[in-house]
Amino acid sequence: IQVAGTGHWRFKLVKIVPSEIAGDWKLAPEAGALGVGDGLGNTGWWANGAGDVDTRSCLFDDIFRFGADGSFTNVMGGETWLEPWQGAAAESCGAPVAPHDGSNAATYAYDGDASTITVSGLGAHIGLPKVINGAEIDNVANAATSVVYMVSAMTDTTMTLDIQVAGTGHWRFKLVKIVP
């Protein structure tokens, strides 16, 4: 693209194909891997600190598995991060609660033109199970059957997803690919 005078801009476009998404992903083990704020990309209301990587280790080891066949699975092992709306007395590690426990069949679809990933299946989620399009649920009975995430950035080994929850509120999740 020519700009003022003889200046030019050069852009390199990279198309992400589903096979590049396929694999196991988890929250990046760093401060700011998940957060919420007023507007896209803003995590000013709350973001995890470095200490939360240890405190919430049961969340940071959860796997978001994207199959090459379009399948999607939440792999949480014996514990994940729970909140009172899931029946926990307080925010803490505990046994995953259905339907956000990965027990339901789920799929994903990547739309490169729209830069979105949609996970479909009751309780399927990326990041936190309470975060759905247009809201934060407060009861497991309100689990979504489909959630659409905006892909804000992506490389072979990192992915940043954003989702609007209500009004101007947006959650951001930074993921890293688990490379064997």
C-alpha positions as protocol buffer text, in pm:
chain_id: "A"
residue {
  index: 1
  type: ILE
  ca { x: 0 y: 0 z: 0 }
}
residue {
  index: 2
  type: GLN
  ca { x: 141 y: 338 z: -96 }
}
residue {
  index: 3
  type: VAL
  ca { x: 121 y: 610 z: 165 }
}
residue {
  index: 4
  type: ALA
  ca { x: 214 y: 977 z: 146 }
}
residue {
  index: 5
  type: GLY
  ca { x: 485 y: 1046 z: -108 }
}
residue {
  index: 6
  type: THR
  ca { x: 695 y: 742 z: -188 }
}
residue {
  index: 7
  type: GLY
  ca { x: 637 y: 561 z: 142 }
}
residue {
  index: 8
  type: HIS
  ca { x: 492 y: 211 z: 131 }
}
residue {
  index: 9
  type: TRP
  ca { x: 352 y: -30 z: 389 }
}
residue {
  index: 10
  type: ARG
  ca { x: 394 y: -402 z: 350 }
}
residue {
  index: 11
  type: PHE
  ca { x: 168 y: -647 z: 528 }
}
residue {
  index: 12
  type: LYS
  ca { x: 213 y: -1019 z: 564 }
}
residue {
  index: 13
  type: LEU
  ca { x: -115 y: -1206 z: 607 }
}
residue {
  index: 14
  type: VAL
  ca { x: -117 y: -1545 z: 769 }
}
residue {
  index: 15
  type: LYS
  ca { x: -414 y: -1775 z: 734 }
}
residue {
  index: 16
  type: ILE
  ca { x: -472 y: -2000 z: 1032 }
}
residue {
  index: 17
  type: VAL
  ca { x: -614 y: -2337 z: 936 }
}
residue {
  index: 18
  type: PRO
  ca { x: -785 y: -2577 z: 1176 }
}
residue {
  index: 19
  type: SER
  ca { x: -489 y: -2815 z: 1173 }
}
residue {
  index: 20
  type: GLU
  ca { x: -283 y: -2538 z: 1338 }
}
residue {
  index: 21
  type: ILE
  ca { x: -542 y: -2509 z: 1614 }
}
residue {
  index: 22
  type: ALA
  ca { x: -560 y: -2885 z: 1665 }
}
residue {
  index: 23
  type: GLY
  ca { x: -385 y: -3000 z: 1978 }
}
residue {
  index: 24
  type: ASP
  ca { x: -383 y: -2936 z: 2350 }
}
residue {
  index: 25
  type: TRP
  ca { x: -391 y: -2579 z: 2484 }
}
residue {
  index: 26
  type: LYS
  ca { x: -391 y: -2438 z: 2838 }
}
residue {
  index: 27
  type: LEU
  ca { x: -393 y: -2097 z: 3001 }
}
residue {
  index: 28
  type: ALA
  ca { x: -52 y: -1933 z: 2977 }
}
residue {
  index: 29
  type: PRO
  ca { x: 124 y: -1978 z: 3314 }
}
residue {
  index: 30
  type: GLU
  ca { x: 178 y: -1605 z: 3364 }
}
residue {
  index: 31
  type: ALA
  ca { x: 25 y: -1294 z: 3515 }
}
residue {
  index: 32
  type: GLY
  ca { x: -255 y: -1158 z: 3296 }
}
residue {
  index: 33
  type: ALA
  ca { x: -341 y: -1490 z: 3130 }
}
residue {
  index: 34
  type: LEU
  ca { x: -704 y: -1428 z: 3213 }
}
residue {
  index: 35
  type: GLY
  ca { x: -875 y: -1106 z: 3295 }
}
residue {
  index: 36
  type: VAL
  ca { x: -1183 y: -894 z: 3249 }
}
residue {
  index: 37
  type: GLY
  ca { x: -1232 y: -527 z: 3185 }
}
residue {
  index: 38
  type: ASP
  ca { x: -1428 y: -248 z: 3025 }
}
residue {
  index: 39
  type: GLY
  ca { x: -1371 y: -302 z: 2654 }
}
residue {
  index: 40
  type: LEU
  ca { x: -1196 y: -537 z: 2416 }
}
residue {
  index: 41
  type: GLY
  ca { x: -845 y: -624 z: 2536 }
}
residue {
  index: 42
  type: ASN
  ca { x: -886 y: -436 z: 2865 }
}
residue {
  index: 43
  type: THR
  ca { x: -835 y: -640 z: 3184 }
}
residue {
  index: 44
  type: GLY
  ca { x: -856 y: -346 z: 3425 }
}
residue {
  index: 45
  type: TRP
  ca { x: -1141 y: -485 z: 3637 }
}
residue {
  index: 46
  type: TRP
  ca { x: -950 y: -802 z: 3730 }
}
residue {
  index: 47
  type: ALA
  ca { x: -659 y: -1005 z: 3597 }
}
residue {
  index: 48
  type: ASN
  ca { x: -474 y: -1295 z: 3751 }
}
residue {
  index: 49
  type: GLY
  ca { x: -143 y: -1215 z: 3917 }
}
residue {
  index: 50
  type: ALA
  ca { x: 174 y: -1425 z: 3906 }
}
residue {
  index: 51
  type: GLY
  ca { x: 82 y: -1585 z: 4240 }
}
residue {
  index: 52
  type: ASP
  ca { x: -250 y: -1704 z: 4099 }
}
residue {
  index: 53
  type: VAL
  ca { x: -63 y: -1944 z: 3871 }
}
residue {
  index: 54
  type: ASP
  ca { x: 16 y: -2144 z: 4187 }
}
residue {
  index: 55
  type: THR
  ca { x: -299 y: -2062 z: 4387 }
}
residue {
  index: 56
  type: ARG
  ca { x: -517 y: -2161 z: 4092 }
}
residue {
  index: 57
  type: SER
  ca { x: -287 y: -2435 z: 3962 }
}
residue {
  index: 58
  type: CYS
  ca { x: -593 y: -2658 z: 3920 }
}
residue {
  index: 59
  type: LEU
  ca { x: -717 y: -2410 z: 3656 }
}
residue {
  index: 60
  type: PHE
  ca { x: -382 y: -2349 z: 3490 }
}
residue {
  index: 61
  type: ASP
  ca { x: -340 y: -2722 z: 3424 }
}
residue {
  index: 62
  type: ASP
  ca { x: -681 y: -2760 z: 3256 }
}
residue {
  index: 63
  type: ILE
  ca { x: -648 y: -2865 z: 2893 }
}
residue {
  index: 64
  type: PHE
  ca { x: -861 y: -2736 z: 2605 }
}
residue {
  index: 65
  type: ARG
  ca { x: -827 y: -3015 z: 2346 }
}
residue {
  index: 66
  type: PHE
  ca { x: -897 y: -2929 z: 1983 }
}
residue {
  index: 67
  type: GLY
  ca { x: -912 y: -3248 z: 1776 }
}
residue {
  index: 68
  type: ALA
  ca { x: -801 y: -3254 z: 1412 }
}
residue {
  index: 69
  type: ASP
  ca { x: -1148 y: -3402 z: 1343 }
}
residue {
  index: 70
  type: GLY
  ca { x: -1328 y: -3096 z: 1489 }
}
residue {
  index: 71
  type: SER
  ca { x: -1389 y: -3250 z: 1830 }
}
residue {
  index: 72
  type: PHE
  ca { x: -1339 y: -3043 z: 2143 }
}
residue {
  index: 73
  type: THR
  ca { x: -1282 y: -3164 z: 2499 }
}
residue {
  index: 74
  type: ASN
  ca { x: -1231 y: -2998 z: 2836 }
}
residue {
  index: 75
  type: VAL
  ca { x: -971 y: -3213 z: 3015 }
}
residue {
  index: 76
  type: MET
  ca { x: -956 y: -3112 z: 3381 }
}
residue {
  index: 77
  type: GLY
  ca { x: -828 y: -3415 z: 3565 }
}
residue {
  index: 78
  type: GLY
  ca { x: -945 y: -3451 z: 3924 }
}
residue {
  index: 79
  type: GLU
  ca { x: -961 y: -3077 z: 4003 }
}
residue {
  index: 80
  type: THR
  ca { x: -1037 y: -2743 z: 3849 }
}
residue {
  index: 81
  type: TRP
  ca { x: -1113 y: -2394 z: 3983 }
}
residue {
  index: 82
  type: LEU
  ca { x: -1461 y: -2373 z: 4134 }
}
residue {
  index: 83
  type: GLU
  ca { x: -1672 y: -2075 z: 4238 }
}
residue {
  index: 84
  type: PRO
  ca { x: -1975 y: -2056 z: 4470 }
}
residue {
  index: 85
  type: TRP
  ca { x: -2223 y: -2063 z: 4179 }
}
residue {
  index: 86
  type: GLN
  ca { x: -2096 y: -2419 z: 4115 }
}
residue {
  index: 87
  type: GLY
  ca { x: -2176 y: -2525 z: 4472 }
}
residue {
  index: 88
  type: ALA
  ca { x: -1834 y: -2456 z: 4626 }
}
residue {
  index: 89
  type: ALA
  ca { x: -1832 y: -2290 z: 4970 }
}
residue {
  index: 90
  type: ALA
  ca { x: -1567 y: -2047 z: 4842 }
}
residue {
  index: 91
  type: GLU
  ca { x: -1348 y: -2007 z: 4536 }
}
residue {
  index: 92
  type: SER
  ca { x: -1109 y: -2303 z: 4547 }
}
residue {
  index: 93
  type: CYS
  ca { x: -986 y: -2614 z: 4371 }
}
residue {
  index: 94
  type: GLY
  ca { x: -1232 y: -2902 z: 4359 }
}
residue {
  index: 95
  type: ALA
  ca { x: -1380 y: -3177 z: 4148 }
}
residue {
  index: 96
  type: PRO
  ca { x: -1519 y: -3048 z: 3815 }
}
residue {
  index: 97
  type: VAL
  ca { x: -1895 y: -2988 z: 3821 }
}
residue {
  index: 98
  type: ALA
  ca { x: -2122 y: -3106 z: 3539 }
}
residue {
  index: 99
  type: PRO
  ca { x: -2194 y: -2995 z: 3277 }
}
residue {
  index: 100
  type: HIS
  ca { x: -1864 y: -2802 z: 3277 }
}
residue {
  index: 101
  type: ASP
  ca { x: -1660 y: -3115 z: 3346 }
}
residue {
  index: 102
  type: GLY
  ca { x: -1583 y: -3229 z: 2990 }
}
residue {
  index: 103
  type: SER
  ca { x: -1824 y: -3523 z: 3007 }
}
residue {
  index: 104
  type: ASN
  ca { x: -2049 y: -3405 z: 2722 }
}
residue {
  index: 105
  type: ALA
  ca { x: -1957 y: -3451 z: 2355 }
}
residue {
  index: 106
  type: ALA
  ca { x: -1842 y: -3123 z: 2201 }
}
residue {
  index: 107
  type: THR
  ca { x: -1704 y: -2981 z: 1878 }
}
residue {
  index: 108
  type: TYR
  ca { x: -1530 y: -2666 z: 1764 }
}
residue {
  index: 109
  type: ALA
  ca { x: -1536 y: -2464 z: 1443 }
}
residue {
  index: 110
  type: TYR
  ca { x: -1279 y: -2207 z: 1339 }
}
residue {
  index: 111
  type: ASP
  ca { x: -1391 y: -1927 z: 1107 }
}
residue {
  index: 112
  type: GLY
  ca { x: -1080 y: -1762 z: 966 }
}
residue {
  index: 113
  type: ASP
  ca { x: -1274 y: -1487 z: 789 }
}
residue {
  index: 114
  type: ALA
  ca { x: -1451 y: -1382 z: 1109 }
}
residue {
  index: 115
  type: SER
  ca { x: -1152 y: -1470 z: 1335 }
}
residue {
  index: 116
  type: THR
  ca { x: -1372 y: -1676 z: 1568 }
}
residue {
  index: 117
  type: ILE
  ca { x: -1369 y: -2014 z: 1736 }
}
residue {
  index: 118
  type: THR
  ca { x: -1703 y: -2162 z: 1835 }
}
residue {
  index: 119
  type: VAL
  ca { x: -1719 y: -2447 z: 2085 }
}
residue {
  index: 120
  type: SER
  ca { x: -2046 y: -2638 z: 2082 }
}
residue {
  index: 121
  type: GLY
  ca { x: -2169 y: -2887 z: 2340 }
}
residue {
  index: 122
  type: LEU
  ca { x: -2339 y: -2837 z: 2674 }
}
residue {
  index: 123
  type: GLY
  ca { x: -2082 y: -2692 z: 2916 }
}
residue {
  index: 124
  type: ALA
  ca { x: -1793 y: -2681 z: 2666 }
}
residue {
  index: 125
  type: HIS
  ca { x: -1580 y: -2374 z: 2732 }
}
residue {
  index: 126
  type: ILE
  ca { x: -1238 y: -2213 z: 2704 }
}
residue {
  index: 127
  type: GLY
  ca { x: -1097 y: -2031 z: 3006 }
}
residue {
  index: 128
  type: LEU
  ca { x: -1371 y: -2010 z: 3268 }
}
residue {
  index: 129
  type: PRO
  ca { x: -1704 y: -2195 z: 3245 }
}
residue {
  index: 130
  type: LYS
  ca { x: -1907 y: -1896 z: 3368 }
}
residue {
  index: 131
  type: VAL
  ca { x: -1806 y: -1684 z: 3067 }
}
residue {
  index: 132
  type: ILE
  ca { x: -2056 y: -1706 z: 2781 }
}
residue {
  index: 133
  type: ASN
  ca { x: -2161 y: -1469 z: 2506 }
}
residue {
  index: 134
  type: GLY
  ca { x: -2343 y: -1173 z: 2660 }
}
residue {
  index: 135
  type: ALA
  ca { x: -2327 y: -1287 z: 3023 }
}
residue {
  index: 136
  type: GLU
  ca { x: -2154 y: -1454 z: 3312 }
}
residue {
  index: 137
  type: ILE
  ca { x: -2374 y: -1740 z: 3427 }
}
residue {
  index: 138
  type: ASP
  ca { x: -2453 y: -1780 z: 3796 }
}
residue {
  index: 139
  type: ASN
  ca { x: -2605 y: -2128 z: 3795 }
}
residue {
  index: 140
  type: VAL
  ca { x: -2496 y: -2454 z: 3631 }
}
residue {
  index: 141
  type: ALA
  ca { x: -2852 y: -2485 z: 3496 }
}
residue {
  index: 142
  type: ASN
  ca { x: -2772 y: -2185 z: 3271 }
}
residue {
  index: 143
  type: ALA
  ca { x: -2482 y: -2356 z: 3095 }
}
residue {
  index: 144
  type: ALA
  ca { x: -2449 y: -2265 z: 2729 }
}
residue {
  index: 145
  type: THR
  ca { x: -2459 y: -2515 z: 2444 }
}
residue {
  index: 146
  type: SER
  ca { x: -2242 y: -2294 z: 2223 }
}
residue {
  index: 147
  type: VAL
  ca { x: -1988 y: -2019 z: 2292 }
}
residue {
  index: 148
  type: VAL
  ca { x: -1815 y: -1799 z: 2032 }
}
residue {
  index: 149
  type: TYR
  ca { x: -1470 y: -1653 z: 2107 }
}
residue {
  index: 150
  type: MET
  ca { x: -1295 y: -1384 z: 1904 }
}
residue {
  index: 151
  type: VAL
  ca { x: -940 y: -1479 z: 1807 }
}
residue {
  index: 152
  type: SER
  ca { x: -749 y: -1157 z: 1875 }
}
residue {
  index: 153
  type: ALA
  ca { x: -400 y: -1298 z: 1821 }
}
residue {
  index: 154
  type: MET
  ca { x: -255 y: -1631 z: 1720 }
}
residue {
  index: 155
  type: THR
  ca { x: 78 y: -1794 z: 1648 }
}
residue {
  index: 156
  type: ASP
  ca { x: 172 y: -2160 z: 1620 }
}
residue {
  index: 157
  type: THR
  ca { x: 202 y: -2181 z: 2000 }
}
residue {
  index: 158
  type: THR
  ca { x: -7 y: -1893 z: 2144 }
}
residue {
  index: 159
  type: MET
  ca { x: -367 y: -1785 z: 2114 }
}
residue {
  index: 160
  type: THR
  ca { x: -548 y: -1485 z: 2265 }
}
residue {
  index: 161
  type: LEU
  ca { x: -925 y: -1507 z: 2283 }
}
residue {
  index: 162
  type: ASP
  ca { x: -1175 y: -1237 z: 2377 }
}
residue {
  index: 163
  type: ILE
  ca { x: -1545 y: -1260 z: 2457 }
}
residue {
  index: 164
  type: GLN
  ca { x: -1800 y: -991 z: 2539 }
}
residue {
  index: 165
  type: VAL
  ca { x: -2004 y: -1083 z: 2845 }
}
residue {
  index: 166
  type: ALA
  ca { x: -2233 y: -786 z: 2915 }
}
residue {
  index: 167
  type: GLY
  ca { x: -2243 y: -422 z: 2811 }
}
residue {
  index: 168
  type: THR
  ca { x: -1881 y: -323 z: 2761 }
}
residue {
  index: 169
  type: GLY
  ca { x: -1742 y: -609 z: 2972 }
}
residue {
  index: 170
  type: HIS
  ca { x: -1494 y: -839 z: 2797 }
}
residue {
  index: 171
  type: TRP
  ca { x: -1296 y: -1138 z: 2919 }
}
residue {
  index: 172
  type: ARG
  ca { x: -955 y: -1220 z: 2771 }
}
residue {
  index: 173
  type: PHE
  ca { x: -786 y: -1559 z: 2779 }
}
residue {
  index: 174
  type: LYS
  ca { x: -422 y: -1613 z: 2675 }
}
residue {
  index: 175
  type: LEU
  ca { x: -347 y: -1973 z: 2586 }
}
residue {
  index: 176
  type: VAL
  ca { x: -32 y: -2165 z: 2506 }
}
residue {
  index: 177
  type: LYS
  ca { x: -11 y: -2483 z: 2303 }
}
residue {
  index: 178
  type: ILE
  ca { x: 126 y: -2783 z: 2482 }
}
residue {
  index: 179
  type: VAL
  ca { x: 407 y: -2908 z: 2260 }
}
residue {
  index: 180
  type: PRO
  ca { x: 505 y: -3272 z: 2327 }
}
